[in-house]
């Protein structure tokens, strides 16, 4: 992978700015974390050289100063909202975050269920956490918001929420995704702190959009694409322009809420030091781009990937068609087309010629390897096997898996599943290969190539099964799929 981003510089610069902001506010700062705290795979794809766990690496350097509050909206619990990049619901993502952050020795303060109104699903989630000894708070919709600041900043507004006891200088407030109630939780805490005579502050940890890149830079366009379901629009920060005479990029929701937020902060704190929404953010991302061409190309590929993802989610009934249509408009404006994705045409060509589902994988050296459904393997499994054989310089006519291994696996799957679903997937194949490593040096050499598939691009001519899709994520292969079901059977289509 060619890098275009300096991760170490980023962590250093971002950490320094956070410490400055903590000191600015008398050693007590509530910091709203935008984007994904764990596994920020979008940033990793768009900024080659960025690590998906950059943010937690940063927090680990500050762990003696940090505690974390996790927010989740009861509305997202009810809707079973899904984190699309890893395919799990937001409530499950909260559990995953807690486990991972604890394993990294980071202090979890509590979970806040926002927009709470006694909903049974939210109550069930709350009970599940509390019975595992996780502190849970419930916050209702803020009375008076957004028009009546006097009620918002009162015991009827933020004061109606239970105060969350914190002990560290930096309180990170995060959520599985947008709309989790992070801002309201931060402001509620500020209200309670000031009532107690503690002059705490508020800031935002930001990654995208990158304020000091051009408005139509591919990286910033990719942010609009990622948030197409929220209808986010990048805009010039008019408040920043008026105050400093310079252009900074922000997005519509931050710009719309800033006058309200400024009034609320002035009401709570007596004065608001921020002149613009950009001022509130701590975002050194733009300063750490080392190769603009590399990150621009990566962003264009991410835009295409998100377009395919939206098409598939629409086909599955998970989103409305306007999401993919909005992405297509942004692609047209940026002169981006699916033909710029090298793996699409080879996969479709195999399907056209063989009348079978196919997958194409582009290796790091530019070679494209394809695989299709066989009597034994799914197309994704075939493509992965073919890719590691090419990387290992193993002849195509050499069979890595012997009948002695394949037949029991096929029989077991045939006994368990109906309707021809006994094809071996990527997981089956890699597991089968691993059992042969001790006695077969060729297989050992082949499996040693698996790590080289990281960050490779792939395209499927159909929507693949969840197990294969999950394996592509685990292997860190960037997959896109045509919005077509392989089977016409409704039950087995999922």
C-alpha positions as MATLAB code, in Angstrom:
seq = 'XXXXXXXXXXXXXXXXXXXXXXXXXXXXXXXXXXXXXXXXXXXXXXXXXXXXXXXXXXXXXXXXXXXXXXXXXXXXXXXXXXXXXXXXXXXXXXXXXXXXXXXXXXXXXXXXXXXXXXXXXXXXXXXXXXXXXXXXXXXXXXXXXXXXXXXXXXXXXXXXXXXXXXXXXXXXXXXXXXXXXXXXXXXXXXXXXXXXXXXXXXXXXXXXXXXXXXXXXXXXXXXXXXXXXXXXXXXXXXXXXXXXXXXXXXXXXXXXXXXXXXXXXXXXXXXXXXXXXXXXXXXXXXXXXXXXXXXXXXXXXXXXXXXXXXXXXXXXXXXXXXXXXXXXXXXXXXXXXXXXXXXXXXXXXXXXXXXXXXXXXXXXXXXXXXXXXXXXXXXXXXXXXXXXXXXXXXXXXXXXXXXXXXXXXXXXXXXXXXXXXXXXXXXXXXXXXXXXXXXXXXXXXXXXXXXXXXXXXXXXXXXXXXXXXXXXXXXXXXXXXXXXXXXXXXXXXX';
ca = [
       0.000    0.000    0.000;
       1.295    3.437   -0.983;
       0.861    5.800    1.961;
      -0.387    9.355    1.769;
      -0.847   10.104    5.463;
       1.551   10.364    8.433;
      -0.134    8.608   11.370;
       2.556    9.352   13.957;
       2.545   13.063   13.143;
      -1.245   13.061   13.395;
      -1.336   11.437   16.828;
       1.335   13.835   18.089;
      -0.353   16.989   16.759;
      -3.850   15.948   17.794;
      -2.682   15.039   21.302;
      -0.933   18.386   21.749;
      -4.058   20.297   20.717;
      -6.250   18.276   23.077;
      -3.917   18.980   26.003;
      -3.957   22.690   25.126;
      -7.762   22.694   25.164;
      -7.878   20.852   28.514;
      -5.590   23.495   30.023;
      -7.692   26.264   28.477;
     -10.703   25.046   30.474;
      -9.204   24.623   33.923;
      -8.387   20.941   33.521;
     -11.922   19.744   32.739;
     -12.967   19.201   29.132;
     -15.947   17.382   27.646;
     -14.936   16.294   24.144;
     -17.511   15.098   21.642;
     -15.915   12.436   19.439;
     -17.123   12.581   15.831;
     -16.831    9.541   13.584;
     -15.925    6.063   14.750;
     -13.811    5.747   17.893;
     -12.862    2.133   17.186;
     -12.155    0.652   13.765;
     -12.462    3.854   11.736;
     -12.164    1.862    8.524;
     -13.502    4.749    6.447;
     -10.604    7.023    7.494;
      -8.176    4.134    6.980;
      -9.400    3.663    3.400;
      -9.567    7.360    2.513;
      -6.239    8.291    4.138;
      -3.771    5.480    3.300;
      -1.336    5.394    6.202;
      -4.012    6.200    8.781;
      -4.683    3.301   11.120;
      -8.262    2.272   11.909;
      -7.384    2.484   15.618;
      -5.591    5.837   15.533;
      -8.078    7.398   17.922;
      -7.731    4.744   20.595;
      -3.947    4.814   20.210;
      -4.165    8.519   20.952;
      -6.435    7.983   23.957;
      -4.125    5.312   25.324;
      -1.364    7.920   25.459;
      -3.727   10.035   27.560;
      -5.359    7.173   29.484;
      -4.501    8.588   32.920;
      -6.487   11.697   31.984;
      -9.395   10.063   30.111;
     -12.749    8.492   30.884;
     -15.390    7.623   28.311;
     -19.159    8.065   28.166;
     -20.984    6.100   25.451;
     -24.273    7.439   24.070;
     -26.939    5.611   22.113;
     -30.300    6.954   21.005;
     -33.316    4.897   22.003;
     -34.616    5.564   18.487;
     -31.618    3.703   17.042;
     -32.232    0.801   19.420;
     -35.858    0.571   18.291;
     -34.976    0.787   14.576;
     -32.163   -1.773   14.905;
     -29.945    0.759   13.159;
     -26.904   -0.941   11.626;
     -23.287    0.167   11.477;
     -22.970   -0.636    7.787;
     -19.202   -1.111    7.624;
     -19.151   -4.012   10.072;
     -22.763   -5.112    9.802;
     -23.909   -5.016   13.427;
     -26.669   -3.030   15.152;
     -25.859    0.062   17.201;
     -26.788   -1.568   20.508;
     -24.410   -4.447   19.781;
     -21.766   -1.914   18.756;
     -22.019   -0.315   22.213;
     -21.310   -3.706   23.799;
     -18.393   -4.262   21.414;
     -16.996   -0.804   22.203;
     -17.145   -1.452   25.944;
     -15.323   -4.776   25.621;
     -12.630   -3.384   23.329;
     -12.014   -0.198   25.287;
     -11.762   -2.104   28.549;
      -9.257   -4.494   26.978;
      -7.159   -1.423   26.107;
      -7.258   -0.335   29.765;
      -9.391    2.719   29.012;
     -11.846    3.850   31.680;
     -15.538    3.434   30.740;
     -17.614    5.754   32.897;
     -21.122    4.838   31.742;
     -23.643    4.493   28.941;
     -26.309    7.132   28.295;
     -29.532    6.126   26.538;
     -30.707    9.370   24.934;
     -34.170   10.351   23.635;
     -35.476    7.997   26.300;
     -39.222    7.786   26.839;
     -39.665    4.438   28.535;
     -39.514    2.471   25.268;
     -39.531   -1.288   26.025;
     -36.576   -1.997   23.716;
     -34.503    0.751   25.351;
     -35.465   -0.491   28.803;
     -34.403   -4.028   27.852;
     -31.023   -2.739   26.656;
     -30.607   -0.734   29.859;
     -31.380   -3.792   31.985;
     -28.930   -5.912   30.006;
     -26.104   -3.470   30.735;
     -26.951   -2.846   34.368;
     -27.051   -6.564   35.107;
     -23.499   -6.722   33.771;
     -22.482   -3.953   36.195;
     -22.372   -1.143   33.599;
     -23.690    2.204   34.823;
     -26.559    3.430   32.641;
     -28.228    6.852   32.586;
     -31.322    7.863   30.643;
     -31.736   11.316   29.116;
     -35.036   12.513   27.725;
     -35.500   15.009   24.885;
     -34.375   18.447   26.104;
     -37.320   20.668   26.942;
     -37.318   23.923   24.986;
     -34.718   22.790   22.437;
     -33.819   24.458   20.128;
     -35.682   27.761   20.460;
     -36.030   28.586   24.162;
     -32.520   28.913   25.621;
     -33.868   29.987   29.007;
     -35.704   26.682   29.403;
     -32.940   24.614   27.799;
     -30.385   25.981   30.281;
     -32.480   25.417   33.375;
     -33.514   22.681   35.756;
     -36.386   21.899   33.362;
     -34.003   21.442   30.428;
     -30.490   20.078   30.924;
     -31.057   20.033   34.645;
     -33.719   17.336   34.237;
     -30.977   14.894   33.300;
     -29.144   13.054   36.053;
     -25.611   14.371   36.610;
     -22.908   11.879   35.639;
     -20.062   11.846   38.155;
     -16.684   12.102   36.403;
     -13.188   12.299   37.865;
     -10.762   12.719   34.932;
      -9.702   15.969   33.172;
     -10.833   14.667   29.755;
     -14.281   13.154   29.329;
     -14.719   11.629   25.867;
     -18.360   11.428   24.794;
     -18.863    9.102   21.841;
     -21.536    7.012   20.104;
     -21.834    4.246   17.494;
     -22.761    6.867   14.878;
     -24.366   10.220   14.188;
     -27.495   11.233   16.075;
     -26.581    9.415   19.277;
     -26.993   12.442   21.547;
     -23.316   13.241   22.149;
     -23.739   17.027   22.020;
     -26.761   17.075   24.329;
     -24.911   14.868   26.821;
     -21.887   17.178   26.790;
     -24.026   20.283   27.300;
     -26.083   18.642   30.019;
     -22.865   17.830   31.865;
     -21.559   21.382   31.402;
     -24.754   22.742   32.944;
     -24.370   20.528   35.989;
     -20.646   21.289   36.306;
     -21.212   25.044   36.327;
     -23.957   24.664   38.908;
     -21.289   23.000   41.048;
     -18.808   25.795   40.415;
     -16.628   23.754   38.018;
     -15.650   25.793   34.930;
     -15.467   22.967   32.427;
     -15.208   23.323   28.650;
     -16.500   21.705   25.476;
     -14.729   20.731   22.244;
     -15.185   18.392   19.270;
     -12.741   15.768   18.036;
     -13.136   15.882   14.262;
     -11.788   13.973   11.268;
     -14.122   14.797    8.360;
     -14.784   17.060    6.600;
     -11.209   18.358    6.703;
     -11.547   22.069    7.379;
      -8.357   23.162    5.603;
      -8.893   21.208    2.372;
     -10.912   22.674   -0.542;
     -14.680   22.276   -0.473;
     -14.715   19.925   -3.482;
     -11.580   17.992   -2.609;
     -12.288   14.253   -3.104;
     -11.686   13.568    0.596;
     -14.348   16.106    1.582;
     -16.730   14.856   -1.116;
     -16.285   11.355    0.293;
     -17.577   12.647    3.655;
     -20.783   13.826    1.968;
     -21.119   10.398    0.365;
     -20.553    8.563    3.664;
     -23.286   10.679    5.306;
     -25.653   10.664    2.321;
     -28.368    9.032    4.440;
     -28.139   12.015    6.837;
     -28.172   14.489    3.911;
     -25.032   16.207    5.177;
     -23.684   18.934    2.894;
     -20.181   20.418    3.102;
     -20.176   24.211    3.191;
     -17.825   27.131    3.691;
     -17.917   28.142    7.354;
     -19.422   31.630    7.030;
     -18.751   32.385   10.700;
     -15.056   31.575   10.297;
     -14.842   33.600    7.080;
     -16.449   36.630    8.715;
     -14.267   36.453   11.832;
     -10.877   35.633   10.273;
     -11.240   36.443    6.564;
     -10.173   32.901    5.682;
     -11.991   29.919    4.185;
     -12.663   26.857    6.335;
     -14.861   23.887    5.468;
     -17.572   22.571    7.750;
     -20.954   20.949    7.166;
     -24.570   22.036    7.297;
     -25.578   20.541   10.656;
     -22.702   22.204   12.526;
     -23.332   25.525   10.794;
     -27.075   25.407   11.435;
     -26.711   24.609   15.115;
     -23.814   26.980   15.867;
     -25.875   30.111   16.712;
     -28.011   28.010   19.053;
     -24.981   26.287   20.558;
     -23.176   29.605   21.032;
     -26.205   31.015   22.892;
     -26.414   27.909   25.080;
     -22.691   28.008   25.930;
     -22.918   31.723   26.753;
     -25.906   31.032   28.990;
     -24.084   28.199   30.805;
     -20.552   29.609   30.919;
     -21.193   33.348   30.799;
     -18.998   33.647   27.699;
     -18.323   31.537   24.593;
     -14.745   31.666   23.283;
     -15.705   30.072   19.976;
     -16.312   32.359   17.003;
     -17.232   29.586   14.568;
     -18.069   25.868   14.535;
     -14.595   25.216   13.074;
     -13.079   26.795   16.198;
     -14.814   24.177   18.330;
     -13.142   21.314   16.489;
      -9.754   19.746   17.112;
      -8.781   18.481   13.684;
      -5.155   18.283   12.563;
      -5.903   15.710    9.835;
      -5.174   18.027    6.916;
      -1.706   18.862    8.228;
      -0.725   15.180    8.135;
      -1.502   14.408    4.482;
       1.838   13.668    2.839;
       0.681   12.840   -0.700;
      -2.442   14.572   -1.963;
      -2.695   12.459   -5.111;
      -2.680    9.219   -3.102;
      -5.435   10.324   -0.718;
      -7.475   11.841   -3.573;
      -7.425    8.549   -5.496;
      -8.269    6.629   -2.320;
     -11.207    8.959   -1.671;
     -12.533    8.452   -5.205;
     -12.455    4.681   -4.712;
     -14.290    5.057   -1.393;
     -16.981    7.120   -3.104;
     -17.535    4.343   -5.654;
     -17.575    1.721   -2.884;
     -20.204    3.690   -0.973;
     -22.312    3.978   -4.116;
     -22.343    0.222   -4.589;
     -23.080   -0.242   -0.889;
     -26.090    2.072   -1.138;
     -27.390    0.226   -4.204;
     -27.173   -3.096   -2.353;
     -28.792   -1.741    0.810;
     -31.666   -0.355   -1.278;
     -32.085   -3.751   -2.967;
     -32.264   -5.340    0.501;
     -34.898   -2.833    1.632;
     -32.642   -1.254    4.253;
     -32.602    2.326    2.888;
     -34.520    4.480    0.438;
     -33.420    5.000   -3.146;
     -32.680    8.693   -2.608;
     -29.421    7.780   -0.811;
     -27.856    6.143   -3.881;
     -29.308    8.878   -6.093;
     -27.658   11.555   -3.966;
     -24.322    9.725   -4.144;
     -24.675    9.473   -7.926;
     -25.190   13.253   -8.156;
     -22.013   13.817   -6.115;
     -20.143   11.354   -8.335;
     -21.284   13.188  -11.462;
     -20.174   16.526  -10.026;
     -16.753   15.076   -9.191;
     -16.506   13.261  -12.570;
     -16.266    9.880  -10.867;
     -17.640    6.758  -12.547;
     -17.752    3.063  -11.638;
     -15.527    2.380  -14.644;
     -12.699    3.899  -12.569;
     -12.875    0.832  -10.351;
     -10.582   -1.699  -12.058;
     -12.173   -4.827  -10.600;
     -15.715   -4.228  -11.845;
     -15.288   -5.089  -15.538;
     -13.307   -8.352  -14.971;
     -15.925   -9.721  -12.555;
     -18.790   -8.854  -14.893;
     -16.925  -10.338  -17.873;
     -16.546  -13.727  -16.147;
     -20.238  -13.747  -15.237;
     -21.224  -12.847  -18.797;
     -19.052  -15.585  -20.285;
     -19.641  -18.365  -17.746;
     -23.172  -17.430  -16.618;
     -21.993  -17.874  -13.024;
     -21.392  -15.537  -10.059;
     -17.846  -14.185  -10.112;
     -15.426  -12.133   -8.002;
     -12.369  -10.176   -9.141;
      -9.503   -9.191   -6.812;
      -6.849   -6.619   -7.733;
      -3.520   -7.432   -6.101;
      -1.095   -4.843   -4.792;
       1.093   -5.189   -7.886;
      -1.858   -4.401  -10.193;
      -2.651   -7.939  -11.373;
      -6.355   -8.864  -11.371;
      -7.363  -12.389  -10.345;
     -10.875  -13.777  -10.781;
     -12.858  -16.625   -9.308;
     -16.329  -18.027   -9.993;
     -18.757  -20.450   -8.439;
     -17.676  -24.070   -8.900;
     -19.247  -27.351   -7.858;
     -17.306  -27.003   -4.598;
     -16.482  -23.345   -3.888;
     -18.325  -20.046   -3.755;
     -17.019  -17.368   -6.097;
     -15.408  -15.403   -3.202;
     -13.629  -18.559   -1.997;
     -12.440  -19.335   -5.536;
     -11.122  -15.793   -5.957;
      -9.231  -15.860   -2.658;
      -7.708  -19.286   -3.432;
      -6.679  -18.117   -6.901;
      -5.215  -14.894   -5.472;
      -3.004  -16.613   -2.908;
      -1.874  -19.152   -5.540;
      -0.833  -16.297   -7.831;
       0.996  -14.561   -4.970;
       2.746  -17.826   -4.069;
       3.607  -18.618   -7.718;
       1.692  -21.904   -7.487;
       0.498  -23.319  -10.802;
      -3.224  -22.994  -11.434;
      -3.597  -26.738  -12.060;
      -2.357  -27.648   -8.566;
      -5.249  -28.375   -6.190;
      -4.464  -27.090   -2.709;
      -7.298  -28.973   -1.000;
      -7.394  -32.757   -1.419;
     -10.621  -34.783   -1.745;
      -9.882  -36.317    1.686;
     -10.358  -32.850    3.197;
     -13.103  -31.579    0.921;
     -15.501  -34.512    0.974;
     -16.242  -34.563    4.736;
     -16.682  -30.771    4.713;
     -19.024  -30.916    1.728;
     -21.011  -33.774    3.272;
     -21.447  -31.946    6.556;
     -22.628  -28.770    4.850;
     -24.911  -30.767    2.582;
     -26.502  -32.419    5.614;
     -26.977  -29.083    7.395;
     -28.233  -26.925    4.517;
     -30.717  -27.298    1.706;
     -31.154  -25.858   -1.772;
     -27.531  -26.189   -2.879;
     -26.054  -24.084   -0.066;
     -23.289  -26.598    0.592;
     -20.606  -24.730   -1.375;
     -17.522  -24.044    0.694;
     -16.999  -20.379    1.585;
     -13.792  -18.466    2.347;
     -13.852  -19.461    6.016;
     -14.312  -23.145    5.178;
     -11.458  -23.082    2.687;
      -8.954  -21.277    4.911;
      -9.840  -23.565    7.815;
      -9.417  -26.621    5.588;
      -6.059  -25.370    4.323;
      -4.837  -24.688    7.848;
      -5.365  -28.354    8.786;
      -2.913  -29.368    6.056;
      -0.083  -26.945    6.852;
       1.935  -29.372    8.990;
       2.167  -32.004    6.256;
       2.190  -29.826    3.141;
       4.789  -27.067    2.642;
       3.050  -25.815   -0.517;
      -0.099  -25.047    1.468;
       2.002  -23.428    4.181;
       3.550  -21.175    1.548;
       0.106  -20.387    0.092;
      -1.388  -19.435    3.470;
       1.589  -17.169    4.138;
       0.269  -14.977    1.296;
      -3.087  -14.230    2.948;
      -1.777  -11.125    4.718;
      -0.799   -9.696    1.324;
      -4.501   -9.411    0.477;
      -4.879   -6.529    2.964;
      -6.156   -3.349    1.258;
      -6.678   -5.137   -2.065;
      -9.776   -4.173   -4.049;
     -12.470   -6.688   -4.994;
     -15.788   -6.729   -6.822;
     -18.521   -9.361   -6.926;
     -21.030   -9.701   -9.752;
     -23.741  -10.435   -7.166;
     -24.525   -9.857   -3.471;
     -22.479  -12.466   -1.647;
     -23.480  -14.411    1.450;
     -22.891  -12.788    4.887;
     -20.142  -15.261    5.876;
     -18.048  -14.454    2.806;
     -18.736  -10.732    3.225;
     -17.580  -10.913    6.843;
     -14.420  -12.732    5.770;
     -13.603  -10.018    3.236;
     -13.854   -7.499    6.085;
     -11.624   -9.645    8.300;
      -9.061   -9.933    5.518;
      -9.329   -6.142    4.986;
     -10.189   -6.585    1.321;
     -12.219   -3.619    0.056;
     -15.262   -5.249   -1.515;
     -18.012   -3.894   -3.730;
     -20.975   -5.898   -5.020;
     -23.498   -5.626   -7.804;
     -27.031   -5.137   -6.425;
     -28.163   -8.525   -7.723;
     -29.265  -11.638   -5.850;
     -27.589  -14.878   -6.894;
     -30.680  -16.949   -6.159;
     -34.295  -16.229   -7.047;
     -35.405  -18.014   -3.872;
     -36.575  -15.405   -1.361;
     -35.594  -17.333    1.772;
     -32.062  -18.082    0.680;
     -31.467  -14.669   -0.929;
     -30.412  -13.175    2.389;
];
